[in-house]
mmCIF file of C-alpha atoms and ligand atoms in Angstrom:
data_model
loop_
_atom_site.group_PDB
_atom_site.id
_atom_site.type_symbol
_atom_site.label_atom_id
_atom_site.label_comp_id
_atom_site.label_asym_id
_atom_site.label_seq_id
_atom_site.Cartn_x
_atom_site.Cartn_y
_atom_site.Cartn_z
ATOM 1 C CA MET A 6 108.789 102.532 111.850
ATOM 2 C CA ILE A 7 107.786 101.505 108.302
ATOM 3 C CA GLN A 8 105.143 99.092 109.568
ATOM 4 C CA LYS A 9 103.613 101.670 111.900
ATOM 5 C CA ARG A 10 103.259 104.153 109.038
ATOM 6 C CA VAL A 11 101.907 101.454 106.695
ATOM 7 C CA LYS A 12 99.167 100.723 109.261
ATOM 8 C CA GLU A 13 98.283 104.412 109.459
ATOM 9 C CA LEU A 14 98.083 104.689 105.662
ATOM 10 C CA ALA A 15 95.909 101.564 105.521
ATOM 11 C CA SER A 16 93.443 103.026 107.996
ATOM 12 C CA GLU A 17 93.254 106.307 106.028
ATOM 13 C CA ILE A 18 92.607 104.374 102.814
ATOM 14 C CA ALA A 19 90.029 102.127 104.487
ATOM 15 C CA ARG A 20 88.219 105.140 105.947
ATOM 16 C CA ASP A 21 88.064 106.844 102.513
ATOM 17 C CA HIS A 22 87.019 103.713 100.611
ATOM 18 C CA GLN A 23 84.263 102.221 102.773
ATOM 19 C CA GLY A 24 81.534 100.869 100.497
ATOM 20 C CA LYS A 25 83.429 101.628 97.281
ATOM 21 C CA ASP A 26 84.335 99.092 94.625
ATOM 22 C CA THR A 27 88.080 99.509 95.091
ATOM 23 C CA VAL A 28 91.073 98.061 93.270
ATOM 24 C CA LEU A 29 94.556 98.403 94.727
ATOM 25 C CA VAL A 30 96.996 98.690 91.820
ATOM 26 C CA GLY A 31 100.671 98.090 92.630
ATOM 27 C CA ILE A 32 103.430 99.394 90.401
ATOM 28 C CA LEU A 33 106.043 96.715 89.782
ATOM 29 C CA LYS A 34 108.563 96.032 90.949
ATOM 30 C CA GLY A 35 109.547 98.591 93.560
ATOM 31 C CA ALA A 36 106.179 98.782 95.312
ATOM 32 C CA VAL A 37 105.704 95.043 95.933
ATOM 33 C CA PHE A 38 106.827 94.878 99.569
ATOM 34 C CA PHE A 39 104.929 98.044 100.473
ATOM 35 C CA PHE A 40 101.896 96.840 98.490
ATOM 36 C CA CYS A 41 101.704 93.479 100.289
ATOM 37 C CA ASP A 42 102.103 95.005 103.745
ATOM 38 C CA LEU A 43 99.536 97.714 102.977
ATOM 39 C CA ALA A 44 97.014 95.247 101.495
ATOM 40 C CA ARG A 45 97.283 93.017 104.570
ATOM 41 C CA GLU A 46 96.527 95.948 106.869
ATOM 42 C CA LEU A 47 93.399 97.041 104.977
ATOM 43 C CA ASP A 48 90.195 96.018 106.690
ATOM 44 C CA ILE A 49 87.990 96.679 103.659
ATOM 45 C CA GLN A 50 87.364 94.470 100.647
ATOM 46 C CA VAL A 51 89.576 95.348 97.661
ATOM 47 C CA GLY A 52 90.657 93.799 94.388
ATOM 48 C CA ILE A 53 94.353 93.745 93.588
ATOM 49 C CA ASP A 54 96.223 94.168 90.334
ATOM 50 C CA PHE A 55 99.617 95.294 89.052
ATOM 51 C CA LEU A 56 101.178 97.279 86.275
ATOM 52 C CA ARG A 57 104.767 97.862 85.318
ATOM 53 C CA ALA A 58 106.360 100.988 83.937
ATOM 54 C CA ALA A 59 109.853 101.006 82.486
ATOM 55 C CA SER A 60 111.924 104.130 82.218
ATOM 56 C CA TYR A 61 114.832 104.275 79.835
ATOM 57 C CA GLY A 62 117.955 106.050 80.980
ATOM 58 C CA PRO A 63 120.489 105.867 83.822
ATOM 59 C CA SER A 64 119.364 103.651 86.668
ATOM 60 C CA SER A 65 119.297 106.383 89.309
ATOM 61 C CA SER A 66 116.854 108.705 87.524
ATOM 62 C CA SER A 67 113.873 108.766 85.165
ATOM 63 C CA SER A 68 114.608 109.607 81.550
ATOM 64 C CA GLY A 69 111.148 110.863 80.748
ATOM 65 C CA THR A 70 110.603 108.056 78.234
ATOM 66 C CA ILE A 71 108.276 105.860 80.226
ATOM 67 C CA THR A 72 106.526 102.849 78.747
ATOM 68 C CA LEU A 73 103.943 100.627 80.361
ATOM 69 C CA THR A 74 105.360 97.137 79.920
ATOM 70 C CA LYS A 75 102.583 95.368 81.830
ATOM 71 C CA ASP A 76 99.027 96.598 82.059
ATOM 72 C CA VAL A 77 96.369 95.784 84.672
ATOM 73 C CA GLU A 78 94.062 92.888 83.871
ATOM 74 C CA THR A 79 91.049 94.089 85.901
ATOM 75 C CA PRO A 80 88.516 96.278 84.056
ATOM 76 C CA LEU A 81 88.727 99.575 85.960
ATOM 77 C CA GLU A 82 85.721 101.391 84.538
ATOM 78 C CA GLY A 83 83.593 102.794 87.360
ATOM 79 C CA LYS A 84 86.006 101.493 90.009
ATOM 80 C CA SER A 85 87.809 103.382 92.687
ATOM 81 C CA VAL A 86 91.537 102.868 92.095
ATOM 82 C CA VAL A 87 94.332 103.262 94.627
ATOM 83 C CA LEU A 88 97.692 103.331 92.859
ATOM 84 C CA VAL A 89 100.487 102.105 95.104
ATOM 85 C CA GLU A 90 104.002 103.291 94.260
ATOM 86 C CA ASP A 91 107.356 103.058 96.040
ATOM 87 C CA ILE A 92 108.714 106.550 95.434
ATOM 88 C CA ILE A 93 107.935 109.711 93.497
ATOM 89 C CA ASP A 94 111.000 111.644 92.419
ATOM 90 C CA THR A 95 110.686 113.786 89.262
ATOM 91 C CA GLY A 96 107.016 112.790 89.022
ATOM 92 C CA LEU A 97 107.359 111.725 85.382
ATOM 93 C CA THR A 98 106.576 108.049 85.999
ATOM 94 C CA MET A 99 103.482 108.703 88.088
ATOM 95 C CA SER A 100 102.138 111.340 85.756
ATOM 96 C CA ARG A 101 102.483 108.985 82.781
ATOM 97 C CA ILE A 102 100.801 106.138 84.696
ATOM 98 C CA LEU A 103 97.941 108.399 85.784
ATOM 99 C CA GLU A 104 97.414 109.480 82.197
ATOM 100 C CA GLU A 105 97.125 105.839 81.074
ATOM 101 C CA LEU A 106 94.915 104.756 83.963
ATOM 102 C CA LYS A 107 92.460 107.613 83.554
ATOM 103 C CA ARG A 108 91.763 106.376 80.003
ATOM 104 C CA LYS A 109 90.207 103.299 81.608
ATOM 105 C CA LYS A 110 87.491 105.525 83.112
ATOM 106 C CA PRO A 111 87.733 104.653 86.810
ATOM 107 C CA SER A 112 85.337 106.612 89.035
ATOM 108 C CA GLU A 113 88.370 107.959 90.931
ATOM 109 C CA VAL A 114 92.125 107.418 91.200
ATOM 110 C CA LYS A 115 94.052 108.013 94.423
ATOM 111 C CA VAL A 116 97.828 107.851 94.723
ATOM 112 C CA CYS A 117 99.489 106.166 97.687
ATOM 113 C CA VAL A 118 103.259 106.473 97.813
ATOM 114 C CA LEU A 119 105.663 105.176 100.427
ATOM 115 C CA LEU A 120 108.285 107.883 99.828
ATOM 116 C CA ASP A 121 107.940 111.336 98.358
ATOM 117 C CA LYS A 122 111.163 112.994 97.201
ATOM 118 C CA PRO A 123 109.917 116.436 96.119
ATOM 119 C CA GLU A 124 113.366 118.023 95.654
ATOM 120 C CA ARG A 125 113.733 116.963 91.994
ATOM 121 C CA ARG A 126 110.054 117.237 91.000
ATOM 122 C CA GLU A 127 109.676 118.231 87.339
ATOM 123 C CA ILE A 128 105.957 117.810 87.037
ATOM 124 C CA GLU A 129 103.325 118.300 89.688
ATOM 125 C CA VAL A 130 101.624 115.042 90.641
ATOM 126 C CA GLN A 131 98.760 114.175 92.864
ATOM 127 C CA VAL A 132 99.765 112.442 96.128
ATOM 128 C CA ASP A 133 96.818 111.428 98.308
ATOM 129 C CA TYR A 134 98.556 109.200 100.837
ATOM 130 C CA CYS A 135 102.250 109.603 101.598
ATOM 131 C CA GLY A 136 104.340 107.450 103.926
ATOM 132 C CA PHE A 137 107.450 109.560 104.377
ATOM 133 C CA ARG A 138 109.050 112.583 102.758
ATOM 134 C CA VAL A 139 112.725 112.150 101.885
ATOM 135 C CA GLU A 140 115.024 115.110 101.461
ATOM 136 C CA GLY A 141 117.273 113.798 98.712
ATOM 137 C CA GLY A 142 119.840 111.099 98.054
ATOM 138 C CA PHE A 143 119.169 107.709 96.549
ATOM 139 C CA VAL A 144 117.391 105.194 98.731
ATOM 140 C CA VAL A 145 117.275 101.412 98.494
ATOM 141 C CA GLY A 146 115.621 98.531 100.309
ATOM 142 C CA TYR A 147 112.027 97.456 101.066
ATOM 143 C CA GLY A 148 111.482 97.011 97.322
ATOM 144 C CA LEU A 149 113.595 99.923 96.108
ATOM 145 C CA ASP A 150 116.581 99.018 93.982
ATOM 146 C CA TYR A 151 119.745 100.322 92.465
ATOM 147 C CA ASP A 152 120.385 98.382 89.289
ATOM 148 C CA GLU A 153 118.097 95.573 90.554
ATOM 149 C CA GLN A 154 120.091 95.166 93.771
ATOM 150 C CA TYR A 155 119.019 95.704 97.399
ATOM 151 C CA ARG A 156 115.266 95.253 96.892
ATOM 152 C CA ASN A 157 115.087 92.518 99.551
ATOM 153 C CA LEU A 158 116.544 94.599 102.396
ATOM 154 C CA SER A 159 113.881 94.853 105.085
ATOM 155 C CA GLU A 160 114.593 98.510 105.884
ATOM 156 C CA ILE A 161 115.301 101.582 103.743
ATOM 157 C CA PHE A 162 118.867 102.865 103.444
ATOM 158 C CA VAL A 163 120.529 105.799 101.685
ATOM 159 C CA LEU A 164 122.968 104.498 99.068
ATOM 160 C CA LYS A 165 126.295 106.311 99.215
ATOM 161 C CA GLY A 166 128.752 106.852 96.405
ATOM 162 C CA ILE A 167 126.501 106.978 93.326
HETATM 163 P P1 IMP B 206 110.272 109.545 88.837
HETATM 164 O O1 IMP B 206 109.667 109.215 87.509
HETATM 165 O O2 IMP B 206 111.511 110.396 88.696
HETATM 166 O O3 IMP B 206 109.291 110.133 89.807
HETATM 167 O O4 IMP B 206 110.844 108.235 89.440
HETATM 168 C C1 IMP B 206 110.081 107.208 89.839
HETATM 169 C C2 IMP B 206 110.837 105.908 89.774
HETATM 170 O O5 IMP B 206 112.275 106.106 89.807
HETATM 171 C C3 IMP B 206 110.501 105.091 90.989
HETATM 172 O O6 IMP B 206 109.397 104.245 90.741
HETATM 173 C C4 IMP B 206 111.770 104.333 91.224
HETATM 174 O O7 IMP B 206 111.762 103.163 90.445
HETATM 175 C C5 IMP B 206 112.880 105.232 90.713
HETATM 176 N N1 IMP B 206 113.518 106.007 91.800
HETATM 177 C C6 IMP B 206 113.506 107.341 91.980
HETATM 178 N N2 IMP B 206 114.212 107.683 93.076
HETATM 179 C C7 IMP B 206 114.658 106.529 93.596
HETATM 180 C C8 IMP B 206 115.431 106.207 94.771
HETATM 181 O O8 IMP B 206 115.866 107.063 95.563
HETATM 182 N N3 IMP B 206 115.677 104.894 94.961
HETATM 183 C C9 IMP B 206 115.228 103.898 94.147
HETATM 184 N N4 IMP B 206 114.502 104.157 93.071
HETATM 185 C C10 IMP B 206 114.209 105.455 92.788
#
């Protein structure tokens, strides 16, 4: 089910980015599995890069204090950027990342997210490509963690009891 949706997202992205100088930017660490599967399904030429955002606070939610602890290395000016994220919850992480990336003057930035959890959204964020909408609860697996555990599970599960 995940792979089928990843293929569909890849064809939407490929269709919208034909002939563009595109860089796929993965957000570490949660998006890595999704990022690799998505990149392999894309039949257009893209560059790849990564950034990492750390949020301080309890491990099941964003605190609002979000710092970029690893920046991209590719110059993004004039490029078409596709940001690849695992999940958007409150929206604070993505909105902070978008703010930073836009300073690099890309020609456009699109957001591709595997899971959208709109229930707890605090700030409206742009989502251009969305894998699945989740109703609530805390999910793990396929890159998503709870306290750095469960990332390597090949499917996504709801974590009970937190
Ligand atoms: P936001 O800033 O609240 O949108 O949260 C985004 C980040 O919080 C994601 O990149 C994840 O690292 C983490 N997160 C939010 N919800 C979940 C979840 O259900 N499972 C695992 N991580 C989550």
